[in-house]
CSV table of C-alpha atoms in Angstrom, one decimal:
chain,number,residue,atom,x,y,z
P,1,UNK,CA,-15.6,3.4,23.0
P,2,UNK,CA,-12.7,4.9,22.4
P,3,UNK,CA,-9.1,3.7,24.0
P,4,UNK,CA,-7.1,6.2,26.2
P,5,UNK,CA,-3.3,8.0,24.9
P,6,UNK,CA,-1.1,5.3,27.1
P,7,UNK,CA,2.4,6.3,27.4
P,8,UNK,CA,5.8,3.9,27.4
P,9,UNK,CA,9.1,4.5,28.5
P,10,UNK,CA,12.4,3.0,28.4
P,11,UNK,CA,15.5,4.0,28.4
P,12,UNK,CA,19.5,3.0,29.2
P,13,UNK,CA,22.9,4.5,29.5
P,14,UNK,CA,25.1,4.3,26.0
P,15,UNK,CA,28.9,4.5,26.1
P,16,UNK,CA,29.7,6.9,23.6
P,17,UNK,CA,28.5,10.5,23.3
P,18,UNK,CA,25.2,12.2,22.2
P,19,UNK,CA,26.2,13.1,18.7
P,20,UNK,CA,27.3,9.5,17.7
P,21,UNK,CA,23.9,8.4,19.4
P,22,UNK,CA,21.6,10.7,17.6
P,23,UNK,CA,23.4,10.2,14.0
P,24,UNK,CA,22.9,6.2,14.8
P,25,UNK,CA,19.1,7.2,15.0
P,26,UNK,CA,18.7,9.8,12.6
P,27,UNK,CA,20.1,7.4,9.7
P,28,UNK,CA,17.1,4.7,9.2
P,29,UNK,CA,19.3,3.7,6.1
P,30,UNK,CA,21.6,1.3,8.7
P,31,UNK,CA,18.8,0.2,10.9
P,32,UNK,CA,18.0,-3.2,9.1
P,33,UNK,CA,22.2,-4.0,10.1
P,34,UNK,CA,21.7,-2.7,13.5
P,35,UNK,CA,18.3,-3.1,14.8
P,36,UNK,CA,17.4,-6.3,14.9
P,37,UNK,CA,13.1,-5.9,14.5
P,38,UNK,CA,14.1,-4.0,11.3
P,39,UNK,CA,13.9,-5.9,8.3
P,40,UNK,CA,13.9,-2.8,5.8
P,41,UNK,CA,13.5,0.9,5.3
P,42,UNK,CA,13.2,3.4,2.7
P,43,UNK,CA,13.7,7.1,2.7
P,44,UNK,CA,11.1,8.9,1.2
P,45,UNK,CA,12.1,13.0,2.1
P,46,UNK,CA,14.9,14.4,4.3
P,47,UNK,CA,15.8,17.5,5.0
P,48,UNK,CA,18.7,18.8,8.2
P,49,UNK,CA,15.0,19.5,10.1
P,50,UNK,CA,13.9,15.7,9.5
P,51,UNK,CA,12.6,13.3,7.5
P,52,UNK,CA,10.0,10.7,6.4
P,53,UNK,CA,10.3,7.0,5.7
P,54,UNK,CA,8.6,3.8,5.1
P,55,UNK,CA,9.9,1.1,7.8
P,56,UNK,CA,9.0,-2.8,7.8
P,57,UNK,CA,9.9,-4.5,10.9
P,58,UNK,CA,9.1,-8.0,12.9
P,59,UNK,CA,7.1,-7.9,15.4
P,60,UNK,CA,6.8,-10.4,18.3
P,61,UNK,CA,4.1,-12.9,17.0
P,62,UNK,CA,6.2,-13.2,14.0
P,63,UNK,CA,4.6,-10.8,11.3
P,64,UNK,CA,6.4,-8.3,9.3
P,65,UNK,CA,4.5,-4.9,9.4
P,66,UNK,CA,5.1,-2.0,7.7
P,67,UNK,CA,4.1,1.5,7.9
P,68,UNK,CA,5.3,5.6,7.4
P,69,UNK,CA,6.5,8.3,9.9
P,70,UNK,CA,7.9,11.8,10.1
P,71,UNK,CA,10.4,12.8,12.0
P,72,UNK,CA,12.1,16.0,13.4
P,73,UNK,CA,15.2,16.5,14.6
P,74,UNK,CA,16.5,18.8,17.0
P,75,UNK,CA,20.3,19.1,17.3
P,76,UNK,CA,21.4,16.3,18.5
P,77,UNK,CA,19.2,16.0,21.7
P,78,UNK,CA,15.9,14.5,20.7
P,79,UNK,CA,14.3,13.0,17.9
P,80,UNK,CA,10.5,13.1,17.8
P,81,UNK,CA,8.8,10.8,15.3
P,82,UNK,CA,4.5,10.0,14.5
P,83,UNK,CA,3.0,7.4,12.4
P,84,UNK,CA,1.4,9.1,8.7
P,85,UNK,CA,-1.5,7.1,9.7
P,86,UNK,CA,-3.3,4.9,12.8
P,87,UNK,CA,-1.8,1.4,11.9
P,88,UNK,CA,-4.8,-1.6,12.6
P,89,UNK,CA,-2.3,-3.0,15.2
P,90,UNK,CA,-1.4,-0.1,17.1
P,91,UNK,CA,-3.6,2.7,16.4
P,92,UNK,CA,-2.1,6.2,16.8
P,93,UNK,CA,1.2,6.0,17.4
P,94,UNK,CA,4.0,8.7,18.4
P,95,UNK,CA,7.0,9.1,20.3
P,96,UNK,CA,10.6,10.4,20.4
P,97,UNK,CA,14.4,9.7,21.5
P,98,UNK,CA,16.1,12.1,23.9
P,99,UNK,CA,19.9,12.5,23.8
P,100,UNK,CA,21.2,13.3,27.6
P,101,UNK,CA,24.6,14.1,27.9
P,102,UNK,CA,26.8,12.2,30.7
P,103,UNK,CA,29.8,12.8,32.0
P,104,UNK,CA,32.5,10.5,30.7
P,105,UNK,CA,31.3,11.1,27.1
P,106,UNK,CA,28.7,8.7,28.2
P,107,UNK,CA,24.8,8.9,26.8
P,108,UNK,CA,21.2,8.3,28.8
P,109,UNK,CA,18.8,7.8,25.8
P,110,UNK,CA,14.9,7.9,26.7
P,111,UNK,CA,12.9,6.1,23.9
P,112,UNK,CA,8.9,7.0,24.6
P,113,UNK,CA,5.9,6.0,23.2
P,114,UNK,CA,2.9,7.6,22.8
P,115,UNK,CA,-0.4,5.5,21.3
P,116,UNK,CA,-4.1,5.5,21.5
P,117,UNK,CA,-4.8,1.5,20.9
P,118,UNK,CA,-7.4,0.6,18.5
P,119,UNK,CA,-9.6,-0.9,21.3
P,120,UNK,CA,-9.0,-1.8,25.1
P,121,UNK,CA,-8.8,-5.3,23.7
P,122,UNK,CA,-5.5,-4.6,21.7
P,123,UNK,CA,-3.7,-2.6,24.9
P,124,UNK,CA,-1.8,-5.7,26.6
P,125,UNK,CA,-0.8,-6.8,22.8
P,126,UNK,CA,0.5,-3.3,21.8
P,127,UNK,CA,2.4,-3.0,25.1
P,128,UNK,CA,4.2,-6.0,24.6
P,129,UNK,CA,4.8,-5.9,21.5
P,130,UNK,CA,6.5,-2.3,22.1
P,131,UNK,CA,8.1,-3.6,25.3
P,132,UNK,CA,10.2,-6.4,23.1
P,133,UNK,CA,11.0,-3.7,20.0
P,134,UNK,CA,11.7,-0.9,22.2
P,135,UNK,CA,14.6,-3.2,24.5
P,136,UNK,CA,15.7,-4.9,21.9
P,137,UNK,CA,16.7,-1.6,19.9
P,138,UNK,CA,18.4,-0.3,23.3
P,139,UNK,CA,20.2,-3.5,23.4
P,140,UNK,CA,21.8,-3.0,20.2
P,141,UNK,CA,22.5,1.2,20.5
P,142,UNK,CA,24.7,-0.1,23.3
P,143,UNK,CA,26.5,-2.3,21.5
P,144,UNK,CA,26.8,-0.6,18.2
P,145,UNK,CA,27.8,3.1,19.5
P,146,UNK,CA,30.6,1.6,20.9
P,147,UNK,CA,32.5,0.0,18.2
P,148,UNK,CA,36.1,1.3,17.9
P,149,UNK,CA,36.3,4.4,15.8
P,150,UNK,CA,32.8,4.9,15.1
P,151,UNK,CA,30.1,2.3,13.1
P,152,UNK,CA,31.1,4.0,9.9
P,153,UNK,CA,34.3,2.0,10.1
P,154,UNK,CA,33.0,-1.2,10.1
P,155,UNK,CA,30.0,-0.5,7.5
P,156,UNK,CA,29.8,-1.0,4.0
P,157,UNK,CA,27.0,-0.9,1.4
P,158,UNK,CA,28.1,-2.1,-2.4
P,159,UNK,CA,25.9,-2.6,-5.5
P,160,UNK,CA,26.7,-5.6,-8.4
P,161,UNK,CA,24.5,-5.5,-11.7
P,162,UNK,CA,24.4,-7.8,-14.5
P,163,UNK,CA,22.8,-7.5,-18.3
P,164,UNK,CA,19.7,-9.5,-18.9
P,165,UNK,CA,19.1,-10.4,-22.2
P,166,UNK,CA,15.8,-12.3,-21.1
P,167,UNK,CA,12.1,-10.8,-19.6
P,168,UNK,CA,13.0,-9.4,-16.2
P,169,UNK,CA,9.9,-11.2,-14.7
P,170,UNK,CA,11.3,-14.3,-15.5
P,171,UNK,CA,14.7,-13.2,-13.6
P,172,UNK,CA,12.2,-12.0,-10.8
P,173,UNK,CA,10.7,-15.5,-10.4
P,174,UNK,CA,14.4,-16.9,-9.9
P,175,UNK,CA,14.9,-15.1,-7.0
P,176,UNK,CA,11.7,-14.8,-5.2
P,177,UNK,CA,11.7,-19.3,-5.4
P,178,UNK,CA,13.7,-19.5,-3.5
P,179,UNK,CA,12.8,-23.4,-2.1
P,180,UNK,CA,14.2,-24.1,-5.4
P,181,UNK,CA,17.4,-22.7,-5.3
P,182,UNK,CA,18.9,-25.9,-3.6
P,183,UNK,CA,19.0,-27.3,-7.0
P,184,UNK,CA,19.2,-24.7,-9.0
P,185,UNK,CA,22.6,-22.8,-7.6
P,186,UNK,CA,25.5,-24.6,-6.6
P,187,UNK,CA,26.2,-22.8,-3.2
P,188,UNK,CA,23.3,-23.5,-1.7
P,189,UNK,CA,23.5,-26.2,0.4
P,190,UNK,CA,19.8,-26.5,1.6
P,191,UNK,CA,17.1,-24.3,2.5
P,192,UNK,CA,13.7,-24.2,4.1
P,193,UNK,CA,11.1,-21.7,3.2
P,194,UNK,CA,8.2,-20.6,5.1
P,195,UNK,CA,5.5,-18.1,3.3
P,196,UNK,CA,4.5,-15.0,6.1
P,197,UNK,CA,1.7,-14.1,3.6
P,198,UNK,CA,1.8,-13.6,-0.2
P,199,UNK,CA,5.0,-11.1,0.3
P,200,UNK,CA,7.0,-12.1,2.7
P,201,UNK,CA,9.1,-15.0,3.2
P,202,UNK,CA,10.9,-16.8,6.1
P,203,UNK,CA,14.2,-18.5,4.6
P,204,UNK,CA,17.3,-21.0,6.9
P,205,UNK,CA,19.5,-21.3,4.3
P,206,UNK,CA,22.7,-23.3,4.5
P,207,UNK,CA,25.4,-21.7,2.3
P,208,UNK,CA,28.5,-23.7,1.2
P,209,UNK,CA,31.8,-21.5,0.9
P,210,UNK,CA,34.6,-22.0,-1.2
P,211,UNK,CA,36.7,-24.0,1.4
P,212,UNK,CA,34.0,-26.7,1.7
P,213,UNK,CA,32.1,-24.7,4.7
P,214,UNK,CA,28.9,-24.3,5.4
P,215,UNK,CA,26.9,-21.3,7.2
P,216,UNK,CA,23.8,-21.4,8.1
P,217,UNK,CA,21.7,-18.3,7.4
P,218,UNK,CA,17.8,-17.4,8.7
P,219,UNK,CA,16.7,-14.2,6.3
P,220,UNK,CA,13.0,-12.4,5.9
P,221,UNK,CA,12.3,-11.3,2.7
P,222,UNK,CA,10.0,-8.8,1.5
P,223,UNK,CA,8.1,-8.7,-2.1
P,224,UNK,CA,8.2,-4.7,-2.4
P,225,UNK,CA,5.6,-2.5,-4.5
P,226,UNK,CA,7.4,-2.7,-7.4
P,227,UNK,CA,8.8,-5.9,-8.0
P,228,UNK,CA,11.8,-5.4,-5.6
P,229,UNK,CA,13.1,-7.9,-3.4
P,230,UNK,CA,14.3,-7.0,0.1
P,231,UNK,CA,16.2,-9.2,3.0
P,232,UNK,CA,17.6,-8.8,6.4
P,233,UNK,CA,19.6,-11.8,7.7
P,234,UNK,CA,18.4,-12.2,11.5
P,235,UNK,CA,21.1,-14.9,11.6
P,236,UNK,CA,23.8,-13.4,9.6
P,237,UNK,CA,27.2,-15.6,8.9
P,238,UNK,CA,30.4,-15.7,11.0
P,239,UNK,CA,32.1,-11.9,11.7
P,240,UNK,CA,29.2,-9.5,10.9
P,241,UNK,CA,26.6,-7.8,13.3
P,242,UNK,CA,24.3,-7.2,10.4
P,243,UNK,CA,23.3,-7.9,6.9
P,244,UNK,CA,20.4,-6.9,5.1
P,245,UNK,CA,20.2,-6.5,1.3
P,246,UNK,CA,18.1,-5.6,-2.1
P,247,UNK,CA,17.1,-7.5,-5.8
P,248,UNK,CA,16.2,-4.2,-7.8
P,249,UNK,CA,15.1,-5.5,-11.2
P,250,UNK,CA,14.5,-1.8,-13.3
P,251,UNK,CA,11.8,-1.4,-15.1
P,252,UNK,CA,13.7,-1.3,-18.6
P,253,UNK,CA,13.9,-4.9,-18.3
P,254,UNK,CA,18.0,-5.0,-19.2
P,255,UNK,CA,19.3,-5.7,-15.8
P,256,UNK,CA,19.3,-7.2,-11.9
P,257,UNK,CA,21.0,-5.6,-9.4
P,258,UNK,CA,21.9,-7.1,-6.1
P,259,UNK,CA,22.4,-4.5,-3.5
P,260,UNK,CA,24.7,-5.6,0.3
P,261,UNK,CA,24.7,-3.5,3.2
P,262,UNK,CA,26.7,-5.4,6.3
P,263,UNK,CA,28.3,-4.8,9.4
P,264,UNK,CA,31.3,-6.3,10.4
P,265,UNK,CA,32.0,-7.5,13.9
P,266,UNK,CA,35.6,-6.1,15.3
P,267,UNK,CA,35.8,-8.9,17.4
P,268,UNK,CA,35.6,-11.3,15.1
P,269,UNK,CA,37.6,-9.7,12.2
P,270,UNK,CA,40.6,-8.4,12.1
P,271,UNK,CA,41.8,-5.0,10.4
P,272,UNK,CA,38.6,-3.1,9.5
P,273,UNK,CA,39.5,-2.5,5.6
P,274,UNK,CA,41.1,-6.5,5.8
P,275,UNK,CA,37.7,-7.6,7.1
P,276,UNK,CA,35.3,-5.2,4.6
P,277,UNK,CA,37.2,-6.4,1.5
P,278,UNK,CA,37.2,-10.5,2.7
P,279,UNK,CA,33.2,-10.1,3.7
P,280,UNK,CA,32.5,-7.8,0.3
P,281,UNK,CA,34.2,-10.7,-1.8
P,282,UNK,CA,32.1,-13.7,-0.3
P,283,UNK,CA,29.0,-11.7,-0.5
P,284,UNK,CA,29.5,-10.3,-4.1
P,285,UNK,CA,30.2,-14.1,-5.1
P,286,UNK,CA,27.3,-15.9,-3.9
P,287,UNK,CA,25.1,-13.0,-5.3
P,288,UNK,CA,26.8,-12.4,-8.7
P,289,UNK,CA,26.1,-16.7,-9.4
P,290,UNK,CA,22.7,-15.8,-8.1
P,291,UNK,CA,22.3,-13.2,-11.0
P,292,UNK,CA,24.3,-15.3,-13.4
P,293,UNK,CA,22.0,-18.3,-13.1
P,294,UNK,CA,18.7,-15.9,-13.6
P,295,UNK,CA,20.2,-14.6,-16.1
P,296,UNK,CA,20.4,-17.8,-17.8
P,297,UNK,CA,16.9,-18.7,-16.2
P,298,UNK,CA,15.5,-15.8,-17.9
P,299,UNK,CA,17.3,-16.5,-21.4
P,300,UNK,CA,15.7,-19.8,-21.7
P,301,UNK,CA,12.4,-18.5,-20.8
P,302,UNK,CA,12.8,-15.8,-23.7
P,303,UNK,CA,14.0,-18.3,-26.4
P,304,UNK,CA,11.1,-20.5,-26.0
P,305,UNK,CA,8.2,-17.7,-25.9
């Protein structure tokens, strides 16, 4: 028999106004660095009347699920969104985010939930799991709305490349092992890998920086359809809110690129354009020996084929 539509609803009072809200929510780009359940997304089409995009995020019992929705926007006062298809683990699934204006440039934001369960046995599972997503995405609108002069300030997405002169699977292999890169790059400290399934990866890295430091990092990776290798730091370093990033390796076989988006944290940083350039530098370090040393992984494995 069939489950019954059951409805959710939660909501919470933001500090900034409806506009900044909404464009927070309408650009899925910067969720991985804001919402903390989102590992990645990609865009697929967008229009000013909405869009459609492929999201991956963690779920509660620790599995990384992804899946499509379409969205519509209306002006800056709601958002209404619906799965492309009924996911195993939630069935149908729709909703939307409404904008109300407060006074005191202030923001109530509703975030609902509309789902038909795949069975009665799943409902208690899907309302939890929706329970933990849902207030832990209001949790982090709060805090991120606020940031002084707007999250574009503190945001900043950069792409590095390199030339590969060996096979680009080869490169691919580099990064995806990453239990070996202990011993195979010299800022890596230590790290322990646990496999979520054949794509997806679990990583607590420790990171050694140029003063003699070390961070410790926890990261989910994801092996994309396509070869492409993307990661959200749910543990990011020191001084930033967010990090989440992308290996592209193209499919001419000439190149890897290493893609950073991060968010800084004002209260640990300084001047904005001080803090973006200082965080920029140590990122595009440790990923520019990554692709150095793939490089040369991927050499060696050409020469002796």
């Amino acid at each position: 028999m069939t489950s019954p539509e059951l409805h959710t609803r939660h909501e919470t009072i933001v500090e900034a106004d409806a506009p900044a809200v909404y464009d927070l929510i309408t650009d899925v780009v910067s969720w991985p660095v804001i919402f903390g359940p989102t590992v990645h997304t990609r865009v697929l089409e967008r229009s000013p009347q909405g869009d459609r995009f492929e999201i991956r995020a963690l779920m509660p019992d620790g599995v990384v699920r992804a899946w499509r929705s379409h969205r519509e926007f209306d002006a800056a006062r709601r958002v209404t969104f619906a799965q492309d298809h009924d996911d195993p683990a939630f069935g149908r699934m729709a909703g939307g985010w409404t904008f109300v204006p407060l006074p005191g440039e202030r923001t109530k934001v509703v975030l609902e939930h509309d789902f038909t369960p795949p069975s009665d046995h799943d409902r208690d599972a899907v309302l939890a799991r929706l329970d933990h997503n849902s207030t832990a995405e209001l949790a982090a609108l709060r805090a991120v709305a606020v940031l002084p002069g707007g999250v574009g300030r503190w945001l900043l997405t950069f792409t590095e490349s390199l030339a590969l002169a060996g096979p680009v699977s080869a490169a691919r292999e580099f990064v995806w092992a990453a239990d070996r890169w202990p011993e195979r790059l010299p800022h890596v400290d230590g790290l322990d890998l646990t496999g979520l399934g054949a794509d997806t990866q679990s990583l607590i890295m420790r990171t050694r920086a140029a003063d003699g430091s070390v961070h410790t990092t926890r990261s989910l990776r994801v092996l994309l359809p396509g070869g492409s290798i993307a990661y959200k730091q749910n543990q990011p370093p020191r001084g930033l809110l967010g990090h989440c990033g992308r290996w592209d390796f193209p499919a001419d076989g000439t190149s890897i690129r290493s893609t950073h988006t991060f968010l800084v944290d004002p209260a640990a940083a300084g001047a904005p354009e001080a803090a973006l350039n200082r965080f920029r530098a140590a990122l595009a370090a440790n990923s520019r020996t990554t692709m150095e040393h793939a490089a040369r992984f991927a050499a060696a494995i050409g020469a002796v084929r």
